[in-house]
Tab-separated table of C-alpha atoms and ligand atoms in Angstrom:
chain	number	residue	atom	x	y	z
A	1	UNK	CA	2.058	-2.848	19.960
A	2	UNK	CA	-1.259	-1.492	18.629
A	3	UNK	CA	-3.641	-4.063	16.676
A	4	UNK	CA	-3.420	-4.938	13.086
A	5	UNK	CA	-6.599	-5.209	11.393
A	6	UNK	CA	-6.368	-6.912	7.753
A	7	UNK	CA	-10.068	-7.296	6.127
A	8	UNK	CA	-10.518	-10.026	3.760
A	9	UNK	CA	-9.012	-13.758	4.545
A	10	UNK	CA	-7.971	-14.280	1.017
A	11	UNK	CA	-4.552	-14.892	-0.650
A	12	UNK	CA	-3.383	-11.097	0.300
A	13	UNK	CA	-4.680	-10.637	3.706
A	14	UNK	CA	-3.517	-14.391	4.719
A	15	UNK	CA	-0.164	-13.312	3.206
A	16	UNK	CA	-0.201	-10.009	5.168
A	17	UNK	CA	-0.967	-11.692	8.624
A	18	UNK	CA	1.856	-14.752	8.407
A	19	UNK	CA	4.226	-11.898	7.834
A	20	UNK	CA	2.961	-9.757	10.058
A	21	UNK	CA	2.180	-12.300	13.430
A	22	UNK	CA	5.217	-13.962	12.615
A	23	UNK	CA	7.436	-10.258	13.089
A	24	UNK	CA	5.296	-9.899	16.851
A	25	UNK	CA	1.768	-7.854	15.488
A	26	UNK	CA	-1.355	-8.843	17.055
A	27	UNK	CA	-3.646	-9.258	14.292
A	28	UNK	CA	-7.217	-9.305	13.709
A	29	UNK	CA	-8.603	-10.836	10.385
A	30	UNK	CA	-12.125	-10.175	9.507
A	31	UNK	CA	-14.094	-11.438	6.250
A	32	UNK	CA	-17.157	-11.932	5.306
A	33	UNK	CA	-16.741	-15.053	3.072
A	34	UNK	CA	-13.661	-16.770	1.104
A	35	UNK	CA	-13.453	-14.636	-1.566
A	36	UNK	CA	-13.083	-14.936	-5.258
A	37	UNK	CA	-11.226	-18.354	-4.468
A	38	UNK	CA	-14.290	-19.635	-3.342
A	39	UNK	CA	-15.620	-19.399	-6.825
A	40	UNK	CA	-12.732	-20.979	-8.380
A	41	UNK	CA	-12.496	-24.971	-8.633
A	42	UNK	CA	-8.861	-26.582	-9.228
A	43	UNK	CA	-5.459	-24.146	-8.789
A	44	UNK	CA	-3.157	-25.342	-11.374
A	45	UNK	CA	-0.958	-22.511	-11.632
A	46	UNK	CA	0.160	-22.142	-7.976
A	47	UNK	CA	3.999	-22.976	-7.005
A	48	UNK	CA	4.294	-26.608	-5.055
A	49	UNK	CA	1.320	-28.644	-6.085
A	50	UNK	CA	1.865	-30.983	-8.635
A	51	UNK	CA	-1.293	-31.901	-10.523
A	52	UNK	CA	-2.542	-28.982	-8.944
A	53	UNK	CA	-5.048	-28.205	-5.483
A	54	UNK	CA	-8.679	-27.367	-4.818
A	55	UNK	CA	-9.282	-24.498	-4.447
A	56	UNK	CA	-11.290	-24.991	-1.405
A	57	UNK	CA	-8.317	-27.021	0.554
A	58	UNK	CA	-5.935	-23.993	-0.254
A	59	UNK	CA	-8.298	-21.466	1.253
A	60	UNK	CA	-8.996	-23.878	4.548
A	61	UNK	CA	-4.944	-24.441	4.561
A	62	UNK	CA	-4.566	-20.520	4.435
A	63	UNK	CA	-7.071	-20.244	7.121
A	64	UNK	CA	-5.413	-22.671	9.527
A	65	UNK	CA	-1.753	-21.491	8.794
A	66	UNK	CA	-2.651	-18.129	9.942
A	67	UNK	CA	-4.817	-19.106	13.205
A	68	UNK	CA	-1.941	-21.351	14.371
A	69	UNK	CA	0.395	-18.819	14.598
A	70	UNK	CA	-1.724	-16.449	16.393
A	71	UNK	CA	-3.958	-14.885	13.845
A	72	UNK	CA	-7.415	-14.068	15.187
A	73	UNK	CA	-10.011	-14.964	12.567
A	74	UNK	CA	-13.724	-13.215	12.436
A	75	UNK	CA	-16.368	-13.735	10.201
A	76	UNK	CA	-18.468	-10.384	10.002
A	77	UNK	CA	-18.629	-7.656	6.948
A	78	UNK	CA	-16.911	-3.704	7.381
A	79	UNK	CA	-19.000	-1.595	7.013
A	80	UNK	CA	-16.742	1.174	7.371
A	81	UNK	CA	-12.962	2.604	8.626
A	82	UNK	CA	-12.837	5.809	10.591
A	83	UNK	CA	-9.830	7.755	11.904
A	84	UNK	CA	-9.809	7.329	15.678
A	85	UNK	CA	-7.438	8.514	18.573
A	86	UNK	CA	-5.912	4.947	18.621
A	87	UNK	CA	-5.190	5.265	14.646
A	88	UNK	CA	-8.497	3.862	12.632
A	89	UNK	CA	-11.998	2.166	14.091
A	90	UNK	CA	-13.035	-0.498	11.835
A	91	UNK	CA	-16.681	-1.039	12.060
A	92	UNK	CA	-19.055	-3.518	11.096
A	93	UNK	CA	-22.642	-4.064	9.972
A	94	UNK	CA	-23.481	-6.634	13.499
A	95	UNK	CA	-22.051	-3.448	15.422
A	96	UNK	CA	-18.713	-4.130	16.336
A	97	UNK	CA	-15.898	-1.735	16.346
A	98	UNK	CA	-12.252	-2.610	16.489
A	99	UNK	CA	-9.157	-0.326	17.508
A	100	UNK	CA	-6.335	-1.001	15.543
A	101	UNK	CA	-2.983	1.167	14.829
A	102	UNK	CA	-2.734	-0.003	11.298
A	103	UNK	CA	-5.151	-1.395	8.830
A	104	UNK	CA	-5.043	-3.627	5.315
A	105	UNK	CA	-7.395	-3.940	2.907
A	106	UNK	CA	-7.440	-7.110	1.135
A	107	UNK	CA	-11.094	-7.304	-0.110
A	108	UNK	CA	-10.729	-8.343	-3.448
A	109	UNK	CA	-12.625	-6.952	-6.331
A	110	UNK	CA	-16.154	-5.931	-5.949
A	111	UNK	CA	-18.297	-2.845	-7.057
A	112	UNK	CA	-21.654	-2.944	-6.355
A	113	UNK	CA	-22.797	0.054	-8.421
A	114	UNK	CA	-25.939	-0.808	-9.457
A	115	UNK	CA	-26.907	-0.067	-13.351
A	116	UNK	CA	-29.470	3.110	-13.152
A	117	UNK	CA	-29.184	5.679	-15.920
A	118	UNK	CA	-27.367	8.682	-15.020
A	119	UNK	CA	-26.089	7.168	-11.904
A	120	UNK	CA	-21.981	8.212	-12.772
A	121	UNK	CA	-23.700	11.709	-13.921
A	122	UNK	CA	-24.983	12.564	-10.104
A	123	UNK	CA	-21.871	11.611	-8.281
A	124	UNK	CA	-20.282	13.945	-6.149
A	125	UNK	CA	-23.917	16.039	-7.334
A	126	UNK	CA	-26.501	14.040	-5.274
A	127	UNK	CA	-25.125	10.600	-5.705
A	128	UNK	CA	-22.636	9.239	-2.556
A	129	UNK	CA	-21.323	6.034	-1.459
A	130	UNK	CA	-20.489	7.177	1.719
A	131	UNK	CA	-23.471	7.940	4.592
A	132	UNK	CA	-20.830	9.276	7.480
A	133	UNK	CA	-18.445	11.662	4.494
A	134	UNK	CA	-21.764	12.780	2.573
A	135	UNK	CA	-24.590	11.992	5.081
A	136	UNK	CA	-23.689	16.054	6.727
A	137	UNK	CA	-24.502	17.899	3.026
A	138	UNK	CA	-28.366	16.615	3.323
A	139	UNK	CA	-29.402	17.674	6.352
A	140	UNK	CA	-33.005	18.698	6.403
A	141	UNK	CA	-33.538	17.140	2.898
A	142	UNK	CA	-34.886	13.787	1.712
A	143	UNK	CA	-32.596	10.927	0.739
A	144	UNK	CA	-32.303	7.406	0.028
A	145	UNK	CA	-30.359	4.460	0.874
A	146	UNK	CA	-30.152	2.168	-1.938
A	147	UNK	CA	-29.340	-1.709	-1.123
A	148	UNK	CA	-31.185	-4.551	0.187
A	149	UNK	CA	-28.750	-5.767	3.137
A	150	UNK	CA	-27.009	-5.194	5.875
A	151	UNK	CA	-24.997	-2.479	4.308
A	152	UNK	CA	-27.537	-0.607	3.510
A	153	UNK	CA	-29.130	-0.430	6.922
A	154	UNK	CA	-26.035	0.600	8.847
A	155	UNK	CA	-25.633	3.525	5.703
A	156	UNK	CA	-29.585	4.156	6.910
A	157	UNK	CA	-28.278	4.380	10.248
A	158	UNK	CA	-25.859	6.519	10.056
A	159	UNK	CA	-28.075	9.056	8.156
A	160	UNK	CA	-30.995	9.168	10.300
A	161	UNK	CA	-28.857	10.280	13.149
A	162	UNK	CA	-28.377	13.465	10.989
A	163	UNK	CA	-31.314	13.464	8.360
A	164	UNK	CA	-35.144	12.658	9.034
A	165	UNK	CA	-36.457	12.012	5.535
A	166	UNK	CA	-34.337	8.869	4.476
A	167	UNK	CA	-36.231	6.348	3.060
A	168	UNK	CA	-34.153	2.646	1.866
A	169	UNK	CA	-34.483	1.550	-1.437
A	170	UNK	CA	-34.191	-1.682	-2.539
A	171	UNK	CA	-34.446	-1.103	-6.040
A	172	UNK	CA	-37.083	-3.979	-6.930
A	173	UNK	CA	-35.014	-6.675	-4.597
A	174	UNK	CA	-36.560	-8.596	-1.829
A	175	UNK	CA	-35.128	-7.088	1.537
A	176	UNK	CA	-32.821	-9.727	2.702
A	177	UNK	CA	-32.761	-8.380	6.088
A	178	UNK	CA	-35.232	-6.470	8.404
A	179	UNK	CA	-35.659	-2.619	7.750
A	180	UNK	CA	-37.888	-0.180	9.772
A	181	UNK	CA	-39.862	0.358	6.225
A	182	UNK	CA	-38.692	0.093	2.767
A	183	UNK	CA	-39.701	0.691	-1.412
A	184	UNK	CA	-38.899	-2.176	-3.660
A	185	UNK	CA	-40.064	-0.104	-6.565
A	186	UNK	CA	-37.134	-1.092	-9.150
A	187	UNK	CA	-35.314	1.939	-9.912
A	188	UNK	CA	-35.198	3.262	-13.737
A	189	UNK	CA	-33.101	6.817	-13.435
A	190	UNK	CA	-31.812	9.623	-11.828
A	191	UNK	CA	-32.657	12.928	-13.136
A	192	UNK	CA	-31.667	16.631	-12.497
A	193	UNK	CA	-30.541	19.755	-13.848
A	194	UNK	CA	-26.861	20.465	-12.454
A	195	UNK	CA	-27.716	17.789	-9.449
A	196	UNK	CA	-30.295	14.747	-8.552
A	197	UNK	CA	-33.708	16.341	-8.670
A	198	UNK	CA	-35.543	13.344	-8.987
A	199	UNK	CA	-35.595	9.558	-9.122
A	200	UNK	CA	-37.781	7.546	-11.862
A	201	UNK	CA	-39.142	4.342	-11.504
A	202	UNK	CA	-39.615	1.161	-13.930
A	203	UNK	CA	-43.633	1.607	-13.150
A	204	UNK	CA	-43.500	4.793	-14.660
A	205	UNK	CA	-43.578	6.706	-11.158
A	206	UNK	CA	-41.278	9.174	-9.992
A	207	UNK	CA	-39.966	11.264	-6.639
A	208	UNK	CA	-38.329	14.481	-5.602
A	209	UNK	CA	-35.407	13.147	-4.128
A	210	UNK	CA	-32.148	15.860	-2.794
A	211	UNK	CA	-29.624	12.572	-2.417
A	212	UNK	CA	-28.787	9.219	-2.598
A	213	UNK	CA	-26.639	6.800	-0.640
A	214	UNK	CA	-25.855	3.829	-3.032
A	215	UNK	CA	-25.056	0.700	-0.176
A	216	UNK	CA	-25.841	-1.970	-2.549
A	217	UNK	CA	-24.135	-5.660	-1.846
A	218	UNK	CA	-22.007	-5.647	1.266
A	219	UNK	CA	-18.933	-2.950	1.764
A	220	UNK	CA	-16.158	-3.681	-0.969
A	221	UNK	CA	-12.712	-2.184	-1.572
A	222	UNK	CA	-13.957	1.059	-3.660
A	223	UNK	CA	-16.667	1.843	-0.854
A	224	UNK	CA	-14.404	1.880	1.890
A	225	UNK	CA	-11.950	3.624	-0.188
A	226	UNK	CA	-14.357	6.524	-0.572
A	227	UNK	CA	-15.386	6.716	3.129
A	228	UNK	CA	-11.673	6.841	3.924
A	229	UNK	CA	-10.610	9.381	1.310
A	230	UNK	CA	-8.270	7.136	-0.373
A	231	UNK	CA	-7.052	7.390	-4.216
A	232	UNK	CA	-8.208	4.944	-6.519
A	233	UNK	CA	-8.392	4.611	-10.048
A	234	UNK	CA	-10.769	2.768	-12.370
A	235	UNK	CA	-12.103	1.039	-9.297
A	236	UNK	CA	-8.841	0.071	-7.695
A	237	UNK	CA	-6.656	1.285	-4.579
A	238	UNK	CA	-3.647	3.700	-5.447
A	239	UNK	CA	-0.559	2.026	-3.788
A	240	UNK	CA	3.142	2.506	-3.712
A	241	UNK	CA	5.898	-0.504	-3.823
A	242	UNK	CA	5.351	-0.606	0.017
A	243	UNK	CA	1.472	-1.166	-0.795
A	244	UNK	CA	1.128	2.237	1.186
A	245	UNK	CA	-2.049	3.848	-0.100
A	246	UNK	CA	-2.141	7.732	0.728
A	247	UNK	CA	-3.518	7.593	4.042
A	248	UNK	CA	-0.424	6.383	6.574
A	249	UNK	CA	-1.133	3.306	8.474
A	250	UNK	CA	-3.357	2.061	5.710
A	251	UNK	CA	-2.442	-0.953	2.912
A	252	UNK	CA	-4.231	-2.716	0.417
A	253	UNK	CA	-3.064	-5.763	-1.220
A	254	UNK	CA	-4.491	-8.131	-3.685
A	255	UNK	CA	-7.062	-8.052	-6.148
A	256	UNK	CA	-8.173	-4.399	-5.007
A	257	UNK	CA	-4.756	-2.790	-6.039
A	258	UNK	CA	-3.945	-2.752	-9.979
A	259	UNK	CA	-1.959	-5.747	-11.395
A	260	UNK	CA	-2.688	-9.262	-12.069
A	261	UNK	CA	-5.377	-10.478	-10.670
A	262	UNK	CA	-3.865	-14.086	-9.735
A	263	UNK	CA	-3.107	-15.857	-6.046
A	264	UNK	CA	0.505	-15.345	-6.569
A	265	UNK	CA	0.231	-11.844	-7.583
A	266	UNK	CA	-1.752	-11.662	-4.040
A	267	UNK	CA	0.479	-13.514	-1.979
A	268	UNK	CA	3.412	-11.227	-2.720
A	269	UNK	CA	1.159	-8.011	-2.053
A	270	UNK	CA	0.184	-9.910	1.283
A	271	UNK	CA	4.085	-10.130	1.855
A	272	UNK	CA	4.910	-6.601	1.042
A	273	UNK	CA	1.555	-5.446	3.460
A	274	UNK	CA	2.172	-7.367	6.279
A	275	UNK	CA	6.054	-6.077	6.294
A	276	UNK	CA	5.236	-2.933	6.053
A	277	UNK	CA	2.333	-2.107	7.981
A	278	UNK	CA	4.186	-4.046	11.058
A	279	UNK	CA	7.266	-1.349	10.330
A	280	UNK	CA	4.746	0.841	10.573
A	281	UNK	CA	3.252	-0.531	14.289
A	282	UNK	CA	6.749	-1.059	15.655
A	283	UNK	CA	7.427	2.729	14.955
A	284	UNK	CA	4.214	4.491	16.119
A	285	UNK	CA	4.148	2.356	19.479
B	1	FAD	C1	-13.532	-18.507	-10.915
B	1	FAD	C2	-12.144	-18.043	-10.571
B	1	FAD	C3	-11.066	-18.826	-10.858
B	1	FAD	C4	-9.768	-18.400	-10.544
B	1	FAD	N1	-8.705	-19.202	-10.838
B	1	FAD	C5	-7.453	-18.807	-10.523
B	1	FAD	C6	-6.340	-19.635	-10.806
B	1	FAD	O1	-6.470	-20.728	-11.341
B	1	FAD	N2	-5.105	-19.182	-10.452
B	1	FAD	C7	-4.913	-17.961	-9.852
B	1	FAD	O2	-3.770	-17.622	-9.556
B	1	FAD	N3	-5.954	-17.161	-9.582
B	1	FAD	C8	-7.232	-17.544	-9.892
B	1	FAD	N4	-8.296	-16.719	-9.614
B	1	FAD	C9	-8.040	-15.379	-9.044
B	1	FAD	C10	-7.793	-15.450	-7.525
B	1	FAD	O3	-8.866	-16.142	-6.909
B	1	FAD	C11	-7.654	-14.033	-6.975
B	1	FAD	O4	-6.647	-13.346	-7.685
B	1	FAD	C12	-7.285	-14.044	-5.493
B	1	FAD	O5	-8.237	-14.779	-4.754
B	1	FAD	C13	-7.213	-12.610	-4.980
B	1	FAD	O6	-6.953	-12.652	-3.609
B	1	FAD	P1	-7.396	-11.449	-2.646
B	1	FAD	O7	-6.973	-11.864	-1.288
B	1	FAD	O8	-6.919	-10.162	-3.195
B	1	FAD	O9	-8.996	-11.370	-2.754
B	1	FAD	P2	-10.097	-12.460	-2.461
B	1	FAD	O10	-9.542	-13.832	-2.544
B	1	FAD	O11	-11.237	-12.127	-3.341
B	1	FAD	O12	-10.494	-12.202	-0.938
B	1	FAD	C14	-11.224	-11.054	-0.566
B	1	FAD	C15	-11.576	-11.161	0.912
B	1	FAD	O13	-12.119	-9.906	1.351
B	1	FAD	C16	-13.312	-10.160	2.086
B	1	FAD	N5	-14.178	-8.977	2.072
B	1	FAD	C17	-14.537	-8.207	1.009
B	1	FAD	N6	-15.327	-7.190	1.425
B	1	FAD	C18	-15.464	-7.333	2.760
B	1	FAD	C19	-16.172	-6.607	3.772
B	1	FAD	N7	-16.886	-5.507	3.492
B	1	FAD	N8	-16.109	-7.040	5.042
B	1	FAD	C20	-15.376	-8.165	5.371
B	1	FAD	N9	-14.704	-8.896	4.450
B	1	FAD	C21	-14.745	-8.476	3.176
B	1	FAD	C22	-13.918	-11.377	1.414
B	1	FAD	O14	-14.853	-11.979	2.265
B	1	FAD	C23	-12.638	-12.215	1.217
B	1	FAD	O15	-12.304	-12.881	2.418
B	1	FAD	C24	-9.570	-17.136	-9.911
B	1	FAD	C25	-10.691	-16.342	-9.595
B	1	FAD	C26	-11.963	-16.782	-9.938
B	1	FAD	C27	-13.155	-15.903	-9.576
């Protein structure tokens, strides 16, 4: 059976890959960090803990569950999911790419749109969040990565196979990484007629600019959702009862499909994804 890949080790994709190893997947787990969990203290509200559990022993429990059944565990951040003979490549920003027949995303909530005026004006008109969908349009003109990471430099990447004139922005943020070169001018606005023409600065400077790549943060659910071509609405991942999202052979569970935003609520998306996406293995193998 082709591989598995779930991103994100939180509630949903720990869910999805006890389900899923347990019905004979091989399954690949990759995550950056622990999630929103990791930001929580005490879980009161969770079924079989009386007086409640930290919130830091239920992640570590999750963790461990999963690797002892056969769950492979990775920490490194997507940075993108292709379609590939195999089914999907999931890449990442230290350079990896994984085969896998089937894919879940389980990334939580996170958009890292950063707040510059007439930035929701220019997209789909000059503004992308997606270098290898977009990057194509620009060729010959000049264009900017905006971020300060490791996102941002494999969305630089990317470009500058196709583009000479990209330039990475980090919009007045210390780099937190090495770039070739980079502008830390903070960023005030876009501006343009019927597209981006230009971007303004907060020192009162400003530059012709044709596009811009916005790879602020790391990767999250809406940014791979673009690069994929998947529906979403008001941020989150379109999915069916079966947690199918219009693409087949890709899920999404959790906090990055609508509905509560709680660990059980995640756990029984997990459940559904992990079902379903192994259905899904058994018959394309
Ligand atoms: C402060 C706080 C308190 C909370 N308290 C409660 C509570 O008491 N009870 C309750 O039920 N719920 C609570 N919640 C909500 C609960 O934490 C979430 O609903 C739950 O964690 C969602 O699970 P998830 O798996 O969908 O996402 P998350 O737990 O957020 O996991 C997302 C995973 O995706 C990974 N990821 C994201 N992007 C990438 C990338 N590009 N590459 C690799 N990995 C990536 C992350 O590293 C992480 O592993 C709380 C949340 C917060 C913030």
């Amino acid at each position: 059976m082709k591989d598995l890949i779930i991103i994100g080790q939180g509630p949903a994709g720990i869910s999805a890959a006890l389900y899923a190893v347990r019905g004979g997947a091989p399954v690949t787990i990759i995550a950056k960090d622990d999630g929103a969990l990791a930001k929580a203290d005490k879980i009161e509200n969770y079924y079989g803990f009386e007086g409640g559990i930290s919130a830091r022993e239920l992640i570590a429990q999750g963790k461990k569950q999963a690797q002892a059944i056969g769950a492979r565990l990775y920490k490194d951040e997507v940075c993108g999911i292709e379609f590939a003979e195999s089914g999907f490549t999931v890449k990442t920003t230290s350079g990896k790419e994984l085969n896998a027949g089937a894919a879940i995303i389980a990334c939580g909530i996170s958009r890292n749109v950063p707040p510059i005026r007439n930035i929701e004006k220019f997209e789909g008109s000059g503004v992308s969040y997606c270098a290898i969908c977009d990057g194509f349009f620009f060729r010959g003109k000049k264009v900017a990565v905006i971020g300060n990471a490791a996102y941002a430099l494999s969305e630089y990447r990317v470009l500058k196979n196709i583009i000479q004139n990209v330039t990475i922005l980090t919009d007045g943020l210390p780099p937190l990484i090495d770039f070739p070169s980079y502008d830390d001018r903070k960023i005030e606005s876009f501006e343009g007629k019927n597209s981006l023409e230009e971007i303004r600065f907060a020192d009162g400077s400003a530059e012709r600019y044709d596009g811009v790549f916005i790879a602020c943060g790391s990767a999250g659910a809406f940014e791979l959702s673009k690069k994929l071509g998947l529906e979403t609405k008001d941020n989150k991942i379109i999915v069916n009862e079966r947690m199918e999202t219009n693409i087949p052979g890709i899920y999404a569970a959790g906090d990055c499909v609508p509905g509560l935003q709680q660990i059980a609520k995640a756990v029984f998306d997990g459940m559904i994804a992990g079902v379903e996406s192994l259905k899904f293995l058994k018959k394309h193998d």
